[in-house]
Short mmCIF file of N, CA, C and O in Angstrom, two decimals:
data_model
loop_
_atom_site.label_atom_id
_atom_site.label_comp_id
_atom_site.label_asym_id
_atom_site.label_seq_id
_atom_site.Cartn_x
_atom_site.Cartn_y
_atom_site.Cartn_z
N MET A 285 -68.32 21.69 -18.94
CA MET A 285 -68.48 22.65 -18.03
C MET A 285 -68.21 21.88 -16.66
O MET A 285 -67.97 22.58 -16.00
N ARG A 286 -69.02 20.79 -16.42
CA ARG A 286 -68.80 20.04 -15.49
C ARG A 286 -67.22 20.03 -14.84
O ARG A 286 -67.04 20.10 -13.74
N LEU A 287 -66.51 19.81 -15.85
CA LEU A 287 -65.02 19.78 -15.55
C LEU A 287 -64.29 21.13 -14.94
O LEU A 287 -63.83 20.86 -13.98
N PHE A 288 -65.12 22.20 -15.36
CA PHE A 288 -64.50 23.69 -15.23
C PHE A 288 -65.14 23.79 -13.59
O PHE A 288 -64.42 24.23 -12.70
N ILE A 289 -66.19 23.38 -13.19
CA ILE A 289 -67.05 23.69 -12.05
C ILE A 289 -65.99 22.54 -10.89
O ILE A 289 -65.64 23.13 -10.08
N PHE A 290 -65.92 21.29 -11.41
CA PHE A 290 -64.95 20.43 -10.36
C PHE A 290 -63.48 21.01 -10.16
O PHE A 290 -63.12 20.99 -8.91
N ILE A 291 -63.12 21.30 -11.27
CA ILE A 291 -61.52 21.97 -11.04
C ILE A 291 -61.87 23.34 -10.01
O ILE A 291 -60.88 23.54 -9.25
N PHE A 292 -62.53 24.09 -10.32
CA PHE A 292 -62.73 25.02 -9.64
C PHE A 292 -62.77 24.97 -8.06
O PHE A 292 -62.46 25.47 -7.12
N ILE A 293 -63.78 23.90 -7.85
CA ILE A 293 -64.25 23.80 -6.55
C ILE A 293 -62.93 22.71 -5.99
O ILE A 293 -62.65 22.87 -4.71
N PHE A 294 -62.11 22.19 -6.66
CA PHE A 294 -60.90 21.35 -6.10
C PHE A 294 -60.12 22.39 -5.66
O PHE A 294 -59.44 22.33 -4.65
N MET A 295 -59.90 23.54 -6.38
CA MET A 295 -58.73 24.34 -6.44
C MET A 295 -59.11 25.20 -5.01
O MET A 295 -58.39 25.45 -4.14
N LEU A 296 -60.65 25.55 -4.88
CA LEU A 296 -61.06 26.11 -3.62
C LEU A 296 -60.55 25.36 -2.53
O LEU A 296 -60.26 25.91 -1.45
N ILE A 297 -61.01 24.16 -2.29
CA ILE A 297 -60.69 23.15 -1.52
C ILE A 297 -59.35 23.07 -1.34
O ILE A 297 -58.65 23.29 -0.19
N SER A 298 -58.61 22.77 -2.10
CA SER A 298 -56.95 22.53 -2.44
C SER A 298 -56.22 23.77 -1.62
O SER A 298 -55.41 23.50 -0.97
N PHE A 299 -56.52 24.96 -2.06
CA PHE A 299 -55.92 26.05 -1.97
C PHE A 299 -56.35 27.30 -1.01
O PHE A 299 -55.64 28.07 -0.40
N GLY A 300 -57.68 26.92 -0.90
CA GLY A 300 -58.17 27.95 0.11
C GLY A 300 -58.84 29.17 -1.08
O GLY A 300 -58.14 29.48 -1.88
N GLU A 301 -60.16 29.34 -0.84
CA GLU A 301 -60.72 30.29 -1.76
C GLU A 301 -60.11 31.44 -2.06
O GLU A 301 -60.18 32.02 -3.15
N HIS A 302 -59.49 31.95 -0.87
CA HIS A 302 -58.87 33.30 -0.99
C HIS A 302 -57.49 33.48 -1.75
O HIS A 302 -57.53 34.29 -2.56
N THR A 303 -56.91 32.13 -1.80
CA THR A 303 -55.62 31.92 -2.61
C THR A 303 -56.25 32.09 -4.18
O THR A 303 -55.45 32.59 -4.74
N VAL A 304 -56.97 31.14 -4.14
CA VAL A 304 -57.39 30.63 -5.60
C VAL A 304 -57.77 32.10 -6.36
O VAL A 304 -57.78 32.26 -7.59
N LEU A 305 -58.60 32.70 -5.96
CA LEU A 305 -59.23 34.21 -6.30
C LEU A 305 -58.37 35.42 -6.29
O LEU A 305 -58.95 36.41 -6.59
N GLY A 306 -57.32 35.41 -5.64
CA GLY A 306 -56.23 36.17 -5.75
C GLY A 306 -56.65 37.16 -4.61
O GLY A 306 -56.33 38.65 -4.61
N MET A 307 -57.32 36.73 -3.57
CA MET A 307 -57.91 37.85 -2.33
C MET A 307 -56.87 37.53 -1.25
O MET A 307 -56.55 36.33 -0.96
N ASP A 308 -56.61 38.26 -0.59
CA ASP A 308 -56.18 38.25 0.79
C ASP A 308 -56.98 37.81 1.83
O ASP A 308 -58.12 38.51 2.27
N SER A 309 -56.80 36.84 2.23
CA SER A 309 -57.50 35.96 3.22
C SER A 309 -58.01 36.79 4.57
O SER A 309 -58.74 36.46 5.23
N ASP A 310 -56.83 37.55 5.13
CA ASP A 310 -56.69 38.34 6.41
C ASP A 310 -57.62 39.58 6.20
O ASP A 310 -58.09 39.98 7.06
N LYS A 311 -57.90 39.89 5.20
CA LYS A 311 -58.81 41.17 4.90
C LYS A 311 -60.15 40.76 4.31
O LYS A 311 -61.20 41.65 4.53
N LEU A 312 -60.56 39.64 3.96
CA LEU A 312 -61.97 39.06 3.42
C LEU A 312 -62.57 38.59 4.56
O LEU A 312 -62.02 37.48 5.11
N GLN A 313 -63.63 38.85 4.88
CA GLN A 313 -64.47 38.08 6.16
C GLN A 313 -65.73 37.17 5.51
O GLN A 313 -66.13 36.47 6.47
N THR A 314 -66.41 37.99 4.99
CA THR A 314 -67.72 37.44 4.63
C THR A 314 -67.87 37.32 2.94
O THR A 314 -67.21 37.52 2.23
N GLN A 315 -68.89 36.52 2.57
CA GLN A 315 -69.15 36.06 1.25
C GLN A 315 -69.51 37.38 0.51
O GLN A 315 -69.11 37.65 -0.77
N LYS A 316 -70.03 38.13 1.05
CA LYS A 316 -70.50 39.30 0.43
C LYS A 316 -68.97 40.41 -0.13
O LYS A 316 -69.08 40.90 -1.16
N GLU A 317 -68.14 40.61 0.72
CA GLU A 317 -67.09 40.97 0.21
C GLU A 317 -66.09 40.39 -0.66
O GLU A 317 -65.67 40.87 -1.74
N MET A 318 -66.23 38.99 -0.72
CA MET A 318 -65.51 38.08 -2.00
C MET A 318 -66.34 38.44 -3.11
O MET A 318 -65.72 38.74 -4.15
N ASN A 319 -67.57 38.62 -3.00
CA ASN A 319 -68.58 38.95 -4.18
C ASN A 319 -68.13 40.11 -4.87
O ASN A 319 -68.14 40.27 -6.00
N GLU A 320 -68.12 41.10 -3.88
CA GLU A 320 -67.56 42.57 -4.10
C GLU A 320 -66.22 42.40 -5.06
O GLU A 320 -65.91 43.53 -5.95
N ILE A 321 -65.15 42.06 -4.50
CA ILE A 321 -64.03 41.85 -5.01
C ILE A 321 -64.03 41.15 -6.50
O ILE A 321 -63.39 41.74 -7.53
N ALA A 322 -64.72 39.99 -6.41
CA ALA A 322 -64.99 39.32 -7.76
C ALA A 322 -65.58 40.18 -8.89
O ALA A 322 -64.96 40.24 -10.17
N LYS A 323 -66.66 41.18 -8.61
CA LYS A 323 -67.20 42.21 -9.02
C LYS A 323 -65.94 43.39 -9.66
O LYS A 323 -65.88 43.65 -11.03
N LYS A 324 -65.11 43.47 -8.88
CA LYS A 324 -64.55 44.81 -9.05
C LYS A 324 -63.33 44.23 -10.06
O LYS A 324 -62.76 44.98 -10.95
N GLU A 325 -63.13 42.87 -9.87
CA GLU A 325 -61.98 42.43 -11.07
C GLU A 325 -62.50 41.90 -12.21
O GLU A 325 -61.67 42.52 -13.10
N PHE A 326 -63.74 41.68 -12.19
CA PHE A 326 -64.64 41.59 -13.74
C PHE A 326 -64.26 43.05 -14.21
O PHE A 326 -64.47 43.09 -15.73
N ASP A 327 -65.02 44.04 -13.41
CA ASP A 327 -64.86 45.17 -13.93
C ASP A 327 -63.44 45.93 -14.75
O ASP A 327 -63.59 46.29 -15.72
N LYS A 328 -62.55 45.57 -13.75
CA LYS A 328 -61.26 45.89 -14.17
C LYS A 328 -60.95 45.21 -15.63
O LYS A 328 -60.39 45.95 -16.55
N ALA A 329 -61.15 44.12 -15.77
CA ALA A 329 -60.80 43.12 -17.05
C ALA A 329 -61.59 43.73 -18.08
O ALA A 329 -61.19 43.97 -19.30
N ASN A 330 -63.05 44.17 -17.88
CA ASN A 330 -63.92 44.65 -18.93
C ASN A 330 -63.58 45.97 -19.18
O ASN A 330 -63.67 45.90 -20.53
N ASN A 331 -63.02 46.95 -18.46
CA ASN A 331 -62.62 48.09 -18.72
C ASN A 331 -61.16 47.97 -19.82
O ASN A 331 -61.10 48.57 -20.92
N GLU A 332 -60.35 46.77 -19.35
CA GLU A 332 -59.25 47.08 -20.31
C GLU A 332 -59.64 46.24 -21.68
O GLU A 332 -59.07 46.85 -22.63
N LEU A 333 -60.85 45.35 -21.71
CA LEU A 333 -61.43 45.00 -23.07
C LEU A 333 -61.79 46.14 -24.00
O LEU A 333 -61.50 46.34 -25.03
N ASN A 334 -62.46 47.07 -23.00
CA ASN A 334 -63.36 48.15 -23.99
C ASN A 334 -62.17 49.08 -24.16
O ASN A 334 -62.58 49.42 -25.37
N GLU A 335 -61.12 49.33 -23.38
CA GLU A 335 -60.08 50.36 -23.99
C GLU A 335 -59.37 49.67 -25.11
O GLU A 335 -59.13 50.32 -26.06
N LEU A 336 -59.06 48.57 -25.13
CA LEU A 336 -58.42 47.93 -26.37
C LEU A 336 -59.33 47.94 -27.46
O LEU A 336 -59.04 48.21 -28.58
N TYR A 337 -60.65 47.64 -27.29
CA TYR A 337 -61.50 47.52 -28.33
C TYR A 337 -61.62 48.86 -28.84
O TYR A 337 -61.60 49.32 -30.57
N ASP A 338 -61.63 50.02 -28.27
CA ASP A 338 -61.77 51.41 -28.64
C ASP A 338 -60.38 51.49 -29.40
O ASP A 338 -60.47 52.59 -30.42
N LEU A 339 -59.23 51.37 -28.93
CA LEU A 339 -57.97 51.37 -29.73
C LEU A 339 -58.11 50.77 -30.97
O LEU A 339 -57.54 51.16 -32.14
N LEU A 340 -58.39 49.78 -31.04
CA LEU A 340 -58.34 48.86 -32.23
C LEU A 340 -59.45 49.56 -33.14
O LEU A 340 -59.05 49.63 -34.50
N ILE A 341 -60.75 49.76 -32.77
CA ILE A 341 -61.46 50.67 -33.68
C ILE A 341 -60.99 52.08 -34.58
O ILE A 341 -61.01 52.21 -35.66
N LYS A 342 -60.10 52.71 -33.68
CA LYS A 342 -59.32 53.86 -34.16
C LYS A 342 -58.14 53.30 -35.34
O LYS A 342 -58.29 54.31 -36.49
N TYR A 343 -57.86 52.29 -35.34
CA TYR A 343 -56.83 51.98 -36.32
C TYR A 343 -57.11 50.86 -37.34
O TYR A 343 -56.28 50.65 -38.33
N LEU A 344 -58.13 50.30 -37.39
CA LEU A 344 -58.87 49.32 -38.26
C LEU A 344 -59.40 49.97 -39.53
O LEU A 344 -59.95 51.31 -39.33
N ASN A 345 -59.46 49.61 -40.71
CA ASN A 345 -60.26 50.16 -41.94
C ASN A 345 -61.34 49.66 -41.33
O ASN A 345 -61.82 48.94 -41.02
N ALA A 346 -62.29 50.43 -42.27
CA ALA A 346 -63.57 50.20 -42.40
C ALA A 346 -64.38 48.73 -42.29
O ALA A 346 -65.13 48.27 -41.59
N GLU A 347 -63.68 47.85 -43.61
CA GLU A 347 -64.21 46.60 -43.34
C GLU A 347 -63.65 45.63 -42.17
O GLU A 347 -64.36 44.90 -41.63
N SER A 348 -62.45 46.08 -41.49
CA SER A 348 -62.01 45.37 -40.50
C SER A 348 -62.87 45.70 -39.41
O SER A 348 -63.05 44.80 -38.53
N LYS A 349 -63.33 47.00 -39.18
CA LYS A 349 -64.11 47.50 -38.17
C LYS A 349 -65.31 46.67 -37.79
O LYS A 349 -65.98 46.31 -36.86
N LYS A 350 -65.97 46.41 -39.49
CA LYS A 350 -67.14 45.79 -39.54
C LYS A 350 -67.22 44.59 -38.84
O LYS A 350 -67.82 43.88 -37.94
N LYS A 351 -65.96 43.82 -39.41
CA LYS A 351 -65.75 42.18 -38.91
C LYS A 351 -65.54 42.36 -37.43
O LYS A 351 -66.07 41.22 -36.68
N LEU A 352 -64.82 43.24 -36.90
CA LEU A 352 -64.49 43.20 -35.32
C LEU A 352 -65.92 43.53 -34.49
O LEU A 352 -66.15 42.87 -33.59
N ILE A 353 -66.64 44.19 -35.27
CA ILE A 353 -67.73 44.72 -34.36
C ILE A 353 -68.74 43.28 -34.25
O ILE A 353 -69.53 42.68 -33.08
N SER A 354 -68.72 42.85 -35.56
CA SER A 354 -69.77 41.43 -35.66
C SER A 354 -68.95 40.39 -34.67
O SER A 354 -69.94 39.77 -34.00
N ALA A 355 -67.69 40.37 -34.74
CA ALA A 355 -67.10 39.08 -34.00
C ALA A 355 -67.40 39.44 -32.29
O ALA A 355 -67.59 38.49 -31.69
N GLU A 356 -67.28 40.93 -31.85
CA GLU A 356 -67.60 41.20 -30.60
C GLU A 356 -69.22 40.66 -30.25
O GLU A 356 -68.85 40.52 -29.03
N LYS A 357 -69.87 41.24 -31.10
CA LYS A 357 -71.19 40.89 -30.50
C LYS A 357 -71.32 39.46 -30.30
O LYS A 357 -72.22 38.99 -29.56
N ALA A 358 -70.89 38.69 -31.37
CA ALA A 358 -70.89 37.21 -31.08
C ALA A 358 -70.25 36.83 -29.92
O ALA A 358 -70.68 35.72 -29.22
N TRP A 359 -69.25 37.02 -29.76
CA TRP A 359 -68.53 36.96 -28.46
C TRP A 359 -69.08 37.20 -27.28
O TRP A 359 -69.30 36.55 -26.03
N ILE A 360 -69.63 38.42 -27.23
CA ILE A 360 -70.61 38.61 -26.01
C ILE A 360 -71.65 37.93 -25.55
O ILE A 360 -71.89 37.42 -24.53
N LYS A 361 -72.49 37.40 -26.61
CA LYS A 361 -73.28 36.35 -26.64
C LYS A 361 -72.65 34.96 -26.03
O LYS A 361 -73.33 34.46 -25.25
N TYR A 362 -71.51 34.73 -26.55
CA TYR A 362 -70.94 33.55 -26.03
C TYR A 362 -70.63 33.74 -24.60
O TYR A 362 -70.97 32.58 -23.88
N ARG A 363 -69.89 34.62 -24.32
CA ARG A 363 -69.46 34.90 -22.74
C ARG A 363 -70.56 34.79 -21.94
O ARG A 363 -70.65 34.17 -20.81
N ASP A 364 -71.80 35.49 -22.07
CA ASP A 364 -72.74 35.57 -21.37
C ASP A 364 -73.40 34.25 -21.47
O ASP A 364 -73.72 33.73 -20.00
N ALA A 365 -73.45 33.36 -22.49
CA ALA A 365 -74.22 32.13 -22.20
C ALA A 365 -73.31 31.13 -21.60
O ALA A 365 -73.96 30.25 -20.78
N HIS A 366 -72.03 31.00 -21.80
CA HIS A 366 -71.17 30.09 -20.86
C HIS A 366 -70.89 30.61 -19.82
O HIS A 366 -71.20 29.63 -18.87
N CYS A 367 -70.99 31.46 -19.18
CA CYS A 367 -70.91 31.95 -17.66
C CYS A 367 -72.55 31.76 -17.20
O CYS A 367 -72.51 31.27 -15.92
N GLU A 368 -73.55 31.62 -17.87
CA GLU A 368 -74.92 31.53 -17.42
C GLU A 368 -74.96 29.74 -17.03
O GLU A 368 -75.37 29.30 -16.17
N ALA A 369 -74.23 28.97 -18.16
CA ALA A 369 -74.17 27.66 -17.74
C ALA A 369 -73.32 27.08 -16.66
O ALA A 369 -73.91 26.29 -16.06
N VAL A 370 -72.43 28.04 -16.40
CA VAL A 370 -71.61 27.55 -15.52
C VAL A 370 -71.98 27.91 -14.11
O VAL A 370 -71.82 27.24 -13.03
N THR A 371 -72.85 28.76 -14.00
CA THR A 371 -73.42 29.24 -12.83
C THR A 371 -74.73 28.89 -12.28
O THR A 371 -75.17 29.02 -11.33
N TYR A 372 -74.82 27.97 -13.70
CA TYR A 372 -76.64 27.70 -13.33
C TYR A 372 -76.93 26.86 -11.86
O TYR A 372 -78.01 27.10 -11.46
N ASN A 373 -76.32 26.07 -11.76
CA ASN A 373 -76.42 25.09 -10.54
C ASN A 373 -76.18 25.88 -9.15
O ASN A 373 -76.49 25.43 -8.05
N TYR A 374 -75.51 27.07 -9.37
CA TYR A 374 -75.36 28.04 -8.20
C TYR A 374 -76.69 29.13 -7.77
O TYR A 374 -76.38 29.75 -6.82
N GLN A 375 -77.13 29.10 -8.52
CA GLN A 375 -78.33 30.05 -8.35
C GLN A 375 -79.16 30.29 -7.03
O GLN A 375 -79.59 29.15 -6.65
N GLY A 376 -79.28 31.24 -6.36
CA GLY A 376 -79.69 31.41 -5.09
C GLY A 376 -79.11 30.93 -3.82
O GLY A 376 -79.07 31.32 -2.85
N GLY A 377 -77.76 30.52 -4.40
CA GLY A 377 -76.65 30.38 -3.58
C GLY A 377 -75.70 31.66 -3.33
O GLY A 377 -75.89 32.15 -3.80
N SER A 378 -75.04 31.56 -2.09
CA SER A 378 -74.25 32.69 -1.63
C SER A 378 -73.16 32.79 -2.24
O SER A 378 -72.35 33.83 -2.50
N ALA A 379 -72.57 31.58 -2.98
CA ALA A 379 -71.46 31.94 -3.93
C ALA A 379 -71.69 32.05 -5.35
O ALA A 379 -70.80 32.29 -6.20
N PHE A 380 -73.06 32.52 -5.53
CA PHE A 380 -73.48 32.37 -7.30
C PHE A 380 -72.48 33.82 -7.56
O PHE A 380 -71.88 33.48 -8.77
N TYR A 381 -72.70 34.92 -7.17
CA TYR A 381 -72.01 36.02 -7.94
C TYR A 381 -70.24 35.61 -7.86
O TYR A 381 -70.01 36.48 -8.75
N LEU A 382 -70.01 35.05 -7.05
CA LEU A 382 -68.54 34.95 -6.53
C LEU A 382 -68.04 34.04 -8.04
O LEU A 382 -66.96 34.58 -8.80
N ILE A 383 -68.77 33.29 -8.31
CA ILE A 383 -68.43 32.08 -9.27
C ILE A 383 -69.01 32.81 -10.88
O ILE A 383 -68.00 33.02 -11.67
N LYS A 384 -69.88 33.75 -10.62
CA LYS A 384 -70.38 34.64 -11.87
C LYS A 384 -69.54 35.46 -12.69
O LYS A 384 -68.88 35.29 -13.63
N TYR A 385 -68.84 36.39 -11.47
CA TYR A 385 -67.97 37.12 -11.98
C TYR A 385 -66.61 36.46 -12.16
O TYR A 385 -65.90 37.16 -12.84
N SER A 386 -66.14 35.83 -11.42
CA SER A 386 -64.98 35.01 -11.51
C SER A 386 -64.93 34.12 -13.06
O SER A 386 -63.96 34.51 -13.82
N CYS A 387 -66.08 33.83 -13.39
CA CYS A 387 -66.06 33.34 -14.92
C CYS A 387 -65.96 34.44 -15.93
O CYS A 387 -65.32 34.51 -16.91
N LEU A 388 -66.77 35.36 -15.73
CA LEU A 388 -67.15 36.69 -16.55
C LEU A 388 -65.44 37.34 -16.69
O LEU A 388 -65.11 37.48 -17.46
N ARG A 389 -64.69 37.22 -15.51
CA ARG A 389 -63.25 37.93 -15.46
C ARG A 389 -62.50 36.79 -16.43
O ARG A 389 -61.63 37.45 -17.05
N GLU A 390 -62.39 35.78 -16.00
CA GLU A 390 -61.64 34.78 -16.62
C GLU A 390 -61.83 34.69 -18.36
O GLU A 390 -60.65 34.90 -19.07
N ILE A 391 -62.98 34.76 -18.80
CA ILE A 391 -63.32 34.89 -20.05
C ILE A 391 -63.08 36.16 -20.79
O ILE A 391 -62.41 36.23 -21.89
N THR A 392 -63.22 37.08 -20.02
CA THR A 392 -62.74 38.48 -20.61
C THR A 392 -61.24 38.54 -20.99
O THR A 392 -60.73 39.27 -21.62
N GLU A 393 -60.57 38.31 -19.52
CA GLU A 393 -59.21 38.31 -19.86
C GLU A 393 -58.75 37.50 -20.85
O GLU A 393 -57.77 37.76 -21.66
N GLN A 394 -59.24 36.34 -21.46
CA GLN A 394 -58.75 35.62 -22.37
C GLN A 394 -59.07 36.29 -23.46
O GLN A 394 -58.18 36.47 -24.49
N ARG A 395 -60.32 37.02 -23.80
CA ARG A 395 -60.49 37.95 -24.91
C ARG A 395 -59.61 38.72 -25.09
O ARG A 395 -59.06 39.14 -26.22
N VAL A 396 -59.13 39.46 -24.20
CA VAL A 396 -57.93 40.56 -24.07
C VAL A 396 -56.88 40.24 -24.84
O VAL A 396 -56.14 40.50 -25.70
N ASN A 397 -56.60 38.78 -24.14
CA ASN A 397 -55.02 38.24 -25.08
C ASN A 397 -55.20 37.40 -26.34
O ASN A 397 -54.71 38.04 -27.24
N VAL A 398 -56.38 37.40 -26.74
CA VAL A 398 -56.77 36.91 -28.13
C VAL A 398 -56.68 38.30 -29.15
O VAL A 398 -56.21 38.00 -30.01
N LEU A 399 -57.35 39.27 -28.48
CA LEU A 399 -57.27 40.54 -29.60
C LEU A 399 -55.64 41.00 -29.47
O LEU A 399 -55.53 41.23 -30.64
N LYS A 400 -55.13 40.94 -28.39
CA LYS A 400 -53.86 41.72 -28.37
C LYS A 400 -52.83 40.70 -29.57
O LYS A 400 -52.23 41.60 -30.17
N SER A 401 -53.07 39.47 -29.50
CA SER A 401 -52.56 38.57 -30.17
C SER A 401 -53.02 38.66 -31.70
O SER A 401 -51.87 38.70 -32.71
N ALA A 402 -53.98 38.68 -32.36
CA ALA A 402 -54.49 38.67 -33.09
C ALA A 402 -54.23 40.06 -34.09
O ALA A 402 -53.88 39.99 -35.14
N TYR A 403 -54.31 41.22 -33.19
CA TYR A 403 -54.26 42.65 -34.07
C TYR A 403 -52.86 43.08 -33.51
O TYR A 403 -52.73 44.46 -33.58
N GLN A 404 -51.98 42.53 -32.82
CA GLN A 404 -50.66 43.02 -32.39
C GLN A 404 -49.92 44.10 -33.58
O GLN A 404 -49.42 44.91 -33.19
N GLU A 405 -49.97 43.49 -34.77
CA GLU A 405 -49.35 44.73 -35.85
C GLU A 405 -50.44 46.08 -36.08
O GLU A 405 -49.76 47.02 -36.25
N LYS A 406 -51.30 45.91 -35.45
CA LYS A 406 -52.40 47.06 -35.76
C LYS A 406 -52.17 47.97 -34.68
O LYS A 406 -52.87 49.24 -34.42
N LEU A 407 -51.75 47.62 -33.39
CA LEU A 407 -51.71 48.27 -31.90
C LEU A 407 -50.46 49.24 -32.16
O LEU A 407 -49.59 48.63 -32.53
N PRO A 408 -50.64 50.34 -31.45
CA PRO A 408 -49.33 51.13 -31.37
C PRO A 408 -48.30 50.61 -30.68
O PRO A 408 -48.69 49.75 -29.85
N LYS A 409 -47.06 50.93 -30.75
CA LYS A 409 -46.13 50.16 -30.02
C LYS A 409 -45.91 50.95 -28.86
O LYS A 409 -45.95 52.14 -28.58
N GLN A 410 -45.58 50.37 -27.64
CA GLN A 410 -45.73 50.97 -26.29
C GLN A 410 -44.29 50.75 -25.62
O GLN A 410 -43.81 49.87 -25.87
#
């Protein structure tokens, strides 16, 4: 976990926080704005995950649905605990929400990729 924080801070310093987070530095002026963008990016990733999950539920048989639901409940606990650990030392700081939502977005995007890979044969061809 410390390695993740170290790498994140190193990237912020090396490349500039706006570049690392995919934000346009000319348009962002405040920490509040950066926090809001990070929240929107997490919401976008979370919506993609929910849409994928809903699609999988439609195509899986009863036992597979049961297993997926169980896995998702465990994954949500993991995601929340992981990001809570990553942000623990930032509580009360101005960058807390930026780091929190960046962590949630990253973990959620990873989960989308894992589900797409694991269930690619169950998903309709696009």
